[in-house]
């Protein structure tokens, strides 16, 4: 079993329900066990076209027997089941699931770079992760410190129950 961090986000449709359904789908996937789920964050879009709705984001720790590309494929199948389309880079989406870490593995594979190449600067990943695991590290640096330094962190807040 390999311990991994996944980041989920949604800014279209029934965002909270979509995130919960994605967590449930991941937990039901053979070879994946959901270990921890962060609180949900309300975040402004980072990059992409202007005028997008706010995102709901959360982070999961999972353990898996799947190989890295198999885990990515499972995540993409769940995205597709929630009508995810990839028309505009960083555009609005019903569901996004990113593989942030896969154990201690590093990879420059353009299909799945590990750890995620922009995770260390994304407050919408780092802050929920630090809520879930205050002592977590990414590439040897405390996630809470990386979150504090991320440019988008000041606008992030915890979602109200049922948001």
Short mmCIF file of N, CA and C in Angstrom, two decimals:
data_model
loop_
_atom_site.label_atom_id
_atom_site.label_comp_id
_atom_site.label_asym_id
_atom_site.label_seq_id
_atom_site.Cartn_x
_atom_site.Cartn_y
_atom_site.Cartn_z
N UNK A 1 0.85 -1.19 0.00
CA UNK A 1 0.00 0.00 0.00
C UNK A 1 0.89 1.24 0.00
N UNK A 2 0.53 2.18 -0.84
CA UNK A 2 1.25 3.45 -0.93
C UNK A 2 0.30 4.54 -0.45
N UNK A 3 0.82 5.45 0.38
CA UNK A 3 0.03 6.57 0.88
C UNK A 3 0.15 7.74 -0.10
N UNK A 4 -0.99 8.33 -0.46
CA UNK A 4 -1.04 9.38 -1.47
C UNK A 4 -1.92 10.53 -1.00
N UNK A 5 -1.66 11.70 -1.55
CA UNK A 5 -2.53 12.86 -1.34
C UNK A 5 -3.22 13.17 -2.66
N UNK A 6 -4.54 13.32 -2.59
CA UNK A 6 -5.36 13.73 -3.73
C UNK A 6 -6.02 15.06 -3.39
N UNK A 7 -6.12 15.95 -4.36
CA UNK A 7 -6.82 17.22 -4.18
C UNK A 7 -8.04 17.23 -5.09
N UNK A 8 -9.19 17.60 -4.52
CA UNK A 8 -10.44 17.64 -5.28
C UNK A 8 -10.99 19.06 -5.28
N UNK A 9 -11.57 19.45 -6.41
CA UNK A 9 -12.18 20.77 -6.51
C UNK A 9 -13.36 20.75 -7.45
N UNK A 10 -14.29 21.68 -7.21
CA UNK A 10 -15.48 21.81 -8.05
C UNK A 10 -15.96 23.25 -7.99
N UNK A 11 -16.29 23.83 -9.16
CA UNK A 11 -16.90 25.16 -9.14
C UNK A 11 -18.11 25.26 -10.07
N UNK A 12 -18.64 24.14 -10.51
CA UNK A 12 -19.86 24.12 -11.32
C UNK A 12 -20.85 23.12 -10.73
N UNK A 13 -22.11 23.43 -10.84
CA UNK A 13 -23.14 22.50 -10.39
C UNK A 13 -23.25 22.44 -8.89
N UNK A 14 -23.69 21.31 -8.39
CA UNK A 14 -23.88 21.07 -6.95
C UNK A 14 -22.52 20.68 -6.38
N UNK A 15 -21.69 21.69 -6.10
CA UNK A 15 -20.29 21.50 -5.76
C UNK A 15 -20.08 20.57 -4.56
N UNK A 16 -20.75 20.84 -3.46
CA UNK A 16 -20.55 20.03 -2.25
C UNK A 16 -20.98 18.59 -2.49
N UNK A 17 -22.10 18.39 -3.13
CA UNK A 17 -22.57 17.04 -3.44
C UNK A 17 -21.63 16.30 -4.37
N UNK A 18 -21.08 17.03 -5.34
CA UNK A 18 -20.13 16.41 -6.26
C UNK A 18 -18.88 15.96 -5.54
N UNK A 19 -18.36 16.81 -4.65
CA UNK A 19 -17.16 16.42 -3.91
C UNK A 19 -17.43 15.21 -3.03
N UNK A 20 -18.58 15.20 -2.35
CA UNK A 20 -18.91 14.05 -1.49
C UNK A 20 -19.07 12.78 -2.33
N UNK A 21 -19.72 12.90 -3.48
CA UNK A 21 -19.89 11.74 -4.36
C UNK A 21 -18.53 11.24 -4.86
N UNK A 22 -17.60 12.15 -5.13
CA UNK A 22 -16.28 11.75 -5.59
C UNK A 22 -15.51 11.02 -4.50
N UNK A 23 -15.61 11.51 -3.26
CA UNK A 23 -14.96 10.83 -2.14
C UNK A 23 -15.54 9.41 -1.99
N UNK A 24 -16.86 9.31 -2.09
CA UNK A 24 -17.52 8.01 -1.99
C UNK A 24 -17.06 7.09 -3.13
N UNK A 25 -16.97 7.63 -4.34
CA UNK A 25 -16.54 6.83 -5.50
C UNK A 25 -15.09 6.37 -5.33
N UNK A 26 -14.23 7.26 -4.83
CA UNK A 26 -12.84 6.86 -4.60
C UNK A 26 -12.78 5.74 -3.57
N UNK A 27 -13.54 5.87 -2.50
CA UNK A 27 -13.57 4.85 -1.44
C UNK A 27 -14.09 3.51 -1.96
N UNK A 28 -14.95 3.55 -2.97
CA UNK A 28 -15.53 2.33 -3.54
C UNK A 28 -14.67 1.72 -4.64
N UNK A 29 -13.59 2.39 -5.01
CA UNK A 29 -12.72 1.90 -6.08
C UNK A 29 -11.78 0.83 -5.55
N UNK A 30 -11.74 -0.31 -6.24
CA UNK A 30 -10.84 -1.40 -5.83
C UNK A 30 -9.41 -0.89 -5.82
N UNK A 31 -8.71 -1.17 -4.71
CA UNK A 31 -7.31 -0.77 -4.60
C UNK A 31 -7.10 0.59 -3.97
N UNK A 32 -8.19 1.29 -3.58
CA UNK A 32 -8.08 2.61 -2.94
C UNK A 32 -8.82 2.57 -1.61
N UNK A 33 -8.16 3.03 -0.57
CA UNK A 33 -8.78 3.20 0.74
C UNK A 33 -8.64 4.66 1.13
N UNK A 34 -9.75 5.32 1.42
CA UNK A 34 -9.71 6.71 1.89
C UNK A 34 -9.38 6.68 3.37
N UNK A 35 -8.29 7.32 3.75
CA UNK A 35 -7.82 7.34 5.14
C UNK A 35 -8.28 8.59 5.89
N UNK A 36 -8.20 9.75 5.24
CA UNK A 36 -8.56 11.02 5.87
C UNK A 36 -9.13 11.95 4.82
N UNK A 37 -10.04 12.83 5.26
CA UNK A 37 -10.64 13.84 4.39
C UNK A 37 -10.54 15.18 5.11
N UNK A 38 -10.03 16.19 4.42
CA UNK A 38 -9.91 17.52 5.02
C UNK A 38 -11.27 18.19 5.11
N UNK A 39 -11.32 19.27 5.88
CA UNK A 39 -12.46 20.17 5.79
C UNK A 39 -12.49 20.76 4.38
N UNK A 40 -13.65 21.25 3.99
CA UNK A 40 -13.81 21.85 2.66
C UNK A 40 -13.48 23.33 2.73
N UNK A 41 -12.76 23.79 1.72
CA UNK A 41 -12.38 25.20 1.61
C UNK A 41 -13.16 25.86 0.49
N UNK A 42 -13.51 27.12 0.70
CA UNK A 42 -14.09 27.96 -0.36
C UNK A 42 -12.95 28.81 -0.88
N UNK A 43 -12.70 28.72 -2.19
CA UNK A 43 -11.54 29.39 -2.77
C UNK A 43 -11.90 30.13 -4.05
N UNK A 44 -11.15 31.16 -4.32
CA UNK A 44 -11.28 31.87 -5.59
C UNK A 44 -10.54 31.07 -6.66
N UNK A 45 -11.00 31.13 -7.91
CA UNK A 45 -10.27 30.44 -8.99
C UNK A 45 -8.86 31.01 -9.12
N UNK A 46 -7.91 30.14 -9.42
CA UNK A 46 -6.52 30.54 -9.66
C UNK A 46 -6.23 30.26 -11.13
N UNK A 47 -5.88 31.31 -11.88
CA UNK A 47 -5.63 31.14 -13.30
C UNK A 47 -6.94 30.97 -14.06
N UNK A 48 -6.82 30.70 -15.33
CA UNK A 48 -8.00 30.46 -16.16
C UNK A 48 -8.79 31.72 -16.46
N UNK A 49 -9.91 31.57 -17.12
CA UNK A 49 -10.71 32.73 -17.53
C UNK A 49 -11.33 33.46 -16.34
N UNK A 50 -11.50 34.76 -16.51
CA UNK A 50 -12.11 35.59 -15.47
C UNK A 50 -13.59 35.26 -15.33
N UNK A 51 -14.16 35.61 -14.17
CA UNK A 51 -15.60 35.49 -13.97
C UNK A 51 -16.08 34.11 -13.57
N UNK A 52 -15.17 33.21 -13.21
CA UNK A 52 -15.59 31.88 -12.78
C UNK A 52 -16.19 31.93 -11.37
N UNK A 53 -17.10 31.01 -11.06
CA UNK A 53 -17.59 30.90 -9.68
C UNK A 53 -16.48 30.40 -8.75
N UNK A 54 -16.67 30.63 -7.45
CA UNK A 54 -15.73 30.11 -6.45
C UNK A 54 -15.71 28.59 -6.49
N UNK A 55 -14.59 28.05 -6.07
CA UNK A 55 -14.43 26.60 -5.95
C UNK A 55 -14.71 26.15 -4.52
N UNK A 56 -15.10 24.90 -4.39
CA UNK A 56 -14.99 24.16 -3.14
C UNK A 56 -13.84 23.18 -3.36
N UNK A 57 -12.91 23.13 -2.40
CA UNK A 57 -11.75 22.26 -2.51
C UNK A 57 -11.60 21.46 -1.23
N UNK A 58 -11.10 20.24 -1.36
CA UNK A 58 -10.71 19.44 -0.21
C UNK A 58 -9.57 18.53 -0.62
N UNK A 59 -8.94 17.95 0.39
CA UNK A 59 -7.78 17.08 0.18
C UNK A 59 -8.04 15.76 0.90
N UNK A 60 -7.58 14.69 0.28
CA UNK A 60 -7.72 13.35 0.85
C UNK A 60 -6.36 12.71 1.01
N UNK A 61 -6.22 11.92 2.06
CA UNK A 61 -5.12 10.96 2.12
C UNK A 61 -5.73 9.61 1.83
N UNK A 62 -5.18 8.94 0.85
CA UNK A 62 -5.63 7.60 0.49
C UNK A 62 -4.43 6.66 0.55
N UNK A 63 -4.70 5.39 0.72
CA UNK A 63 -3.69 4.37 0.48
C UNK A 63 -4.18 3.57 -0.72
N UNK A 64 -3.22 3.09 -1.49
CA UNK A 64 -3.60 2.40 -2.71
C UNK A 64 -2.62 1.29 -3.07
N UNK A 65 -3.13 0.29 -3.74
CA UNK A 65 -2.30 -0.74 -4.36
C UNK A 65 -2.14 -0.47 -5.85
N UNK A 66 -2.81 0.57 -6.34
CA UNK A 66 -2.73 0.92 -7.75
C UNK A 66 -1.39 1.58 -8.06
N UNK A 67 -0.89 1.35 -9.26
CA UNK A 67 0.30 2.05 -9.74
C UNK A 67 -0.08 3.51 -9.98
N UNK A 68 0.89 4.42 -10.05
CA UNK A 68 0.57 5.83 -10.21
C UNK A 68 -0.36 6.14 -11.39
N UNK A 69 -0.09 5.60 -12.55
CA UNK A 69 -0.95 5.90 -13.71
C UNK A 69 -2.31 5.23 -13.58
N UNK A 70 -2.39 4.10 -12.88
CA UNK A 70 -3.69 3.48 -12.61
C UNK A 70 -4.51 4.36 -11.67
N UNK A 71 -3.86 4.94 -10.67
CA UNK A 71 -4.56 5.85 -9.75
C UNK A 71 -5.06 7.07 -10.52
N UNK A 72 -4.23 7.63 -11.37
CA UNK A 72 -4.65 8.77 -12.20
C UNK A 72 -5.84 8.39 -13.07
N UNK A 73 -5.80 7.22 -13.68
CA UNK A 73 -6.90 6.77 -14.54
C UNK A 73 -8.19 6.62 -13.73
N UNK A 74 -8.09 6.08 -12.51
CA UNK A 74 -9.28 5.94 -11.66
C UNK A 74 -9.85 7.32 -11.34
N UNK A 75 -8.99 8.28 -11.03
CA UNK A 75 -9.44 9.64 -10.75
C UNK A 75 -10.13 10.25 -11.97
N UNK A 76 -9.55 10.05 -13.14
CA UNK A 76 -10.13 10.61 -14.37
C UNK A 76 -11.45 9.95 -14.73
N UNK A 77 -11.62 8.67 -14.40
CA UNK A 77 -12.91 8.01 -14.63
C UNK A 77 -13.99 8.63 -13.75
N UNK A 78 -13.64 8.95 -12.51
CA UNK A 78 -14.60 9.58 -11.60
C UNK A 78 -14.92 10.99 -12.08
N UNK A 79 -13.91 11.72 -12.54
CA UNK A 79 -14.16 13.05 -13.12
C UNK A 79 -15.15 12.94 -14.29
N UNK A 80 -14.91 11.99 -15.18
CA UNK A 80 -15.77 11.82 -16.36
C UNK A 80 -17.19 11.46 -15.95
N UNK A 81 -17.34 10.66 -14.91
CA UNK A 81 -18.67 10.29 -14.43
C UNK A 81 -19.44 11.51 -13.92
N UNK A 82 -18.70 12.57 -13.58
CA UNK A 82 -19.31 13.82 -13.12
C UNK A 82 -19.25 14.89 -14.20
N UNK A 83 -19.17 14.43 -15.45
CA UNK A 83 -19.27 15.30 -16.63
C UNK A 83 -18.14 16.32 -16.74
N UNK A 84 -16.96 15.94 -16.29
CA UNK A 84 -15.79 16.82 -16.41
C UNK A 84 -15.41 16.93 -17.88
N UNK A 85 -15.24 18.16 -18.34
CA UNK A 85 -14.73 18.40 -19.69
C UNK A 85 -13.45 19.20 -19.57
N UNK A 86 -12.59 19.08 -20.57
CA UNK A 86 -11.29 19.76 -20.56
C UNK A 86 -11.21 20.64 -21.81
N UNK A 87 -11.94 21.76 -21.76
CA UNK A 87 -11.98 22.65 -22.92
C UNK A 87 -11.05 23.84 -22.77
N UNK A 88 -10.97 24.41 -21.55
CA UNK A 88 -10.16 25.59 -21.28
C UNK A 88 -9.25 25.28 -20.11
N UNK A 89 -7.93 25.50 -20.29
CA UNK A 89 -6.99 25.25 -19.19
C UNK A 89 -7.39 26.09 -17.98
N UNK A 90 -7.51 25.43 -16.83
CA UNK A 90 -7.88 26.05 -15.56
C UNK A 90 -9.25 26.72 -15.63
N UNK A 91 -10.10 26.22 -16.53
CA UNK A 91 -11.45 26.76 -16.65
C UNK A 91 -12.37 26.15 -15.61
N UNK A 92 -13.63 26.59 -15.60
CA UNK A 92 -14.59 26.04 -14.66
C UNK A 92 -14.79 24.54 -14.90
N UNK A 93 -15.10 23.82 -13.81
CA UNK A 93 -15.25 22.38 -13.96
C UNK A 93 -16.17 21.82 -12.88
N UNK A 94 -16.85 20.76 -13.25
CA UNK A 94 -17.71 20.08 -12.29
C UNK A 94 -16.88 19.35 -11.24
N UNK A 95 -15.74 18.80 -11.66
CA UNK A 95 -14.91 18.04 -10.74
C UNK A 95 -13.48 17.97 -11.28
N UNK A 96 -12.55 18.20 -10.39
CA UNK A 96 -11.13 18.04 -10.70
C UNK A 96 -10.53 17.21 -9.59
N UNK A 97 -9.80 16.16 -9.95
CA UNK A 97 -9.09 15.34 -8.97
C UNK A 97 -7.64 15.27 -9.41
N UNK A 98 -6.75 15.83 -8.60
CA UNK A 98 -5.32 15.81 -8.90
C UNK A 98 -4.60 14.88 -7.95
N UNK A 99 -3.65 14.12 -8.48
CA UNK A 99 -2.75 13.32 -7.67
C UNK A 99 -1.61 14.27 -7.27
N UNK A 100 -1.53 14.58 -5.98
CA UNK A 100 -0.53 15.51 -5.49
C UNK A 100 0.76 14.78 -5.14
N UNK A 101 0.64 13.70 -4.37
CA UNK A 101 1.80 12.87 -4.06
C UNK A 101 1.42 11.41 -4.21
N UNK A 102 2.42 10.60 -4.49
CA UNK A 102 2.29 9.15 -4.54
C UNK A 102 3.47 8.60 -3.75
N UNK A 103 3.24 8.40 -2.44
CA UNK A 103 4.34 8.02 -1.57
C UNK A 103 5.42 9.08 -1.66
N UNK A 104 6.65 8.64 -1.74
CA UNK A 104 7.79 9.55 -1.90
C UNK A 104 8.25 9.60 -3.35
N UNK A 105 7.45 9.05 -4.25
CA UNK A 105 7.87 8.94 -5.64
C UNK A 105 7.99 10.31 -6.31
N UNK A 106 9.02 10.45 -7.11
CA UNK A 106 9.18 11.64 -7.96
C UNK A 106 9.20 11.18 -9.40
N UNK A 107 8.61 11.99 -10.27
CA UNK A 107 8.52 11.64 -11.68
C UNK A 107 8.39 12.91 -12.50
N UNK A 108 9.06 12.95 -13.62
CA UNK A 108 8.94 14.06 -14.56
C UNK A 108 8.05 13.68 -15.74
N UNK A 109 7.34 12.56 -15.63
CA UNK A 109 6.45 12.10 -16.70
C UNK A 109 5.43 13.19 -16.99
N UNK A 110 5.31 13.63 -18.26
CA UNK A 110 4.35 14.70 -18.56
C UNK A 110 2.89 14.30 -18.32
N UNK A 111 2.60 13.01 -18.28
CA UNK A 111 1.24 12.56 -18.00
C UNK A 111 0.94 12.69 -16.51
N UNK A 112 1.92 12.39 -15.65
CA UNK A 112 1.74 12.47 -14.21
C UNK A 112 3.08 12.84 -13.57
N UNK A 113 3.28 14.13 -13.36
CA UNK A 113 4.47 14.62 -12.69
C UNK A 113 4.24 14.52 -11.19
N UNK A 114 5.23 13.96 -10.48
CA UNK A 114 5.11 13.77 -9.03
C UNK A 114 6.32 14.33 -8.31
N UNK A 115 6.09 15.00 -7.16
CA UNK A 115 4.79 15.48 -6.73
C UNK A 115 4.22 16.47 -7.75
N UNK A 116 2.94 16.79 -7.61
CA UNK A 116 2.27 17.70 -8.54
C UNK A 116 3.14 18.96 -8.67
N UNK A 117 3.41 19.39 -9.90
CA UNK A 117 4.38 20.47 -10.11
C UNK A 117 4.00 21.84 -9.54
N UNK A 118 2.74 22.10 -9.30
CA UNK A 118 2.33 23.41 -8.76
C UNK A 118 1.74 23.33 -7.36
N UNK A 119 1.74 22.14 -6.77
CA UNK A 119 1.11 21.97 -5.45
C UNK A 119 1.75 22.85 -4.39
N UNK A 120 3.06 23.03 -4.43
CA UNK A 120 3.76 23.78 -3.37
C UNK A 120 3.43 25.26 -3.36
N UNK A 121 2.72 25.75 -4.39
CA UNK A 121 2.36 27.17 -4.43
C UNK A 121 0.85 27.40 -4.45
N UNK A 122 0.07 26.36 -4.25
CA UNK A 122 -1.38 26.46 -4.33
C UNK A 122 -2.02 26.36 -2.95
N UNK A 123 -2.41 27.51 -2.43
CA UNK A 123 -3.06 27.53 -1.13
C UNK A 123 -4.31 26.68 -1.09
N UNK A 124 -5.02 26.58 -2.21
CA UNK A 124 -6.27 25.79 -2.23
C UNK A 124 -6.01 24.31 -2.06
N UNK A 125 -4.77 23.85 -2.25
CA UNK A 125 -4.37 22.48 -1.93
C UNK A 125 -3.74 22.45 -0.54
N UNK A 126 -2.81 23.37 -0.30
CA UNK A 126 -1.99 23.34 0.91
C UNK A 126 -2.77 23.61 2.19
N UNK A 127 -3.67 24.60 2.16
CA UNK A 127 -4.36 24.95 3.40
C UNK A 127 -5.28 23.82 3.88
N UNK A 128 -6.15 23.26 3.02
CA UNK A 128 -6.95 22.12 3.49
C UNK A 128 -6.09 20.93 3.93
N UNK A 129 -4.97 20.72 3.25
CA UNK A 129 -4.06 19.64 3.63
C UNK A 129 -3.50 19.92 5.02
N UNK A 130 -3.12 21.16 5.29
CA UNK A 130 -2.57 21.49 6.61
C UNK A 130 -3.64 21.39 7.70
N UNK A 131 -4.91 21.68 7.37
CA UNK A 131 -5.99 21.48 8.34
C UNK A 131 -6.10 20.00 8.71
N UNK A 132 -5.96 19.14 7.69
CA UNK A 132 -6.13 17.70 7.87
C UNK A 132 -4.92 17.09 8.58
N UNK A 133 -3.74 17.55 8.21
CA UNK A 133 -2.48 17.00 8.73
C UNK A 133 -1.52 18.15 9.04
N UNK A 134 -1.64 18.75 10.22
CA UNK A 134 -0.83 19.92 10.56
C UNK A 134 0.69 19.70 10.44
N UNK A 135 1.15 18.46 10.58
CA UNK A 135 2.59 18.19 10.52
C UNK A 135 3.05 17.72 9.14
N UNK A 136 2.17 17.74 8.14
CA UNK A 136 2.50 17.21 6.81
C UNK A 136 3.64 18.00 6.17
N UNK A 137 4.38 17.29 5.31
CA UNK A 137 5.45 17.91 4.54
C UNK A 137 5.27 17.57 3.07
N UNK A 138 5.71 18.49 2.23
CA UNK A 138 5.74 18.30 0.79
C UNK A 138 7.15 18.62 0.33
N UNK A 139 7.82 17.64 -0.24
CA UNK A 139 9.20 17.80 -0.70
C UNK A 139 10.10 18.34 0.42
N UNK A 140 9.88 17.83 1.65
CA UNK A 140 10.71 18.20 2.77
C UNK A 140 10.39 19.52 3.44
N UNK A 141 9.33 20.19 2.99
CA UNK A 141 8.94 21.48 3.57
C UNK A 141 7.58 21.34 4.24
N UNK A 142 7.40 21.98 5.40
CA UNK A 142 6.09 21.90 6.06
C UNK A 142 4.97 22.48 5.19
N UNK A 143 3.92 21.70 5.03
CA UNK A 143 2.78 22.13 4.22
C UNK A 143 2.17 23.41 4.79
N UNK A 144 2.10 23.54 6.12
CA UNK A 144 1.53 24.75 6.72
C UNK A 144 2.34 25.99 6.35
N UNK A 145 3.67 25.87 6.30
CA UNK A 145 4.51 27.01 5.89
C UNK A 145 4.31 27.34 4.42
N UNK A 146 4.24 26.31 3.60
CA UNK A 146 3.99 26.54 2.17
C UNK A 146 2.63 27.21 1.98
N UNK A 147 1.63 26.77 2.75
CA UNK A 147 0.30 27.38 2.66
C UNK A 147 0.34 28.85 3.03
N UNK A 148 1.06 29.17 4.10
CA UNK A 148 1.15 30.56 4.55
C UNK A 148 1.79 31.45 3.50
N UNK A 149 2.68 30.89 2.69
CA UNK A 149 3.39 31.67 1.68
C UNK A 149 2.66 31.73 0.33
N UNK A 150 1.66 30.89 0.12
CA UNK A 150 0.96 30.85 -1.17
C UNK A 150 0.14 32.12 -1.39
N UNK A 151 0.20 32.66 -2.59
CA UNK A 151 -0.46 33.94 -2.88
C UNK A 151 -1.97 33.88 -2.76
N UNK A 152 -2.59 32.71 -2.97
CA UNK A 152 -4.05 32.63 -2.91
C UNK A 152 -4.59 32.28 -1.52
N UNK A 153 -3.73 31.99 -0.55
CA UNK A 153 -4.19 31.58 0.78
C UNK A 153 -5.03 32.63 1.49
N UNK A 154 -4.70 33.94 1.44
CA UNK A 154 -5.49 34.90 2.21
C UNK A 154 -6.99 34.90 1.89
N UNK A 155 -7.39 34.53 0.68
CA UNK A 155 -8.81 34.54 0.33
C UNK A 155 -9.55 33.26 0.64
N UNK A 156 -8.88 32.27 1.24
CA UNK A 156 -9.49 30.97 1.48
C UNK A 156 -10.16 30.94 2.84
N UNK A 157 -11.37 30.34 2.88
CA UNK A 157 -12.05 30.16 4.16
C UNK A 157 -12.65 28.77 4.20
N UNK A 158 -12.90 28.29 5.41
CA UNK A 158 -13.57 26.99 5.57
C UNK A 158 -15.02 27.14 5.13
N UNK A 159 -15.51 26.12 4.45
CA UNK A 159 -16.91 26.12 4.02
C UNK A 159 -17.81 25.89 5.22
N UNK A 160 -18.96 26.51 5.20
CA UNK A 160 -19.99 26.25 6.22
C UNK A 160 -20.54 24.86 5.96
N UNK A 161 -21.02 24.21 6.98
CA UNK A 161 -21.63 22.88 6.80
C UNK A 161 -22.76 22.99 5.78
N UNK A 162 -22.75 22.06 4.82
CA UNK A 162 -23.79 22.04 3.80
C UNK A 162 -23.60 23.06 2.70
N UNK A 163 -22.38 23.65 2.59
CA UNK A 163 -22.12 24.68 1.57
C UNK A 163 -22.18 24.12 0.18
#
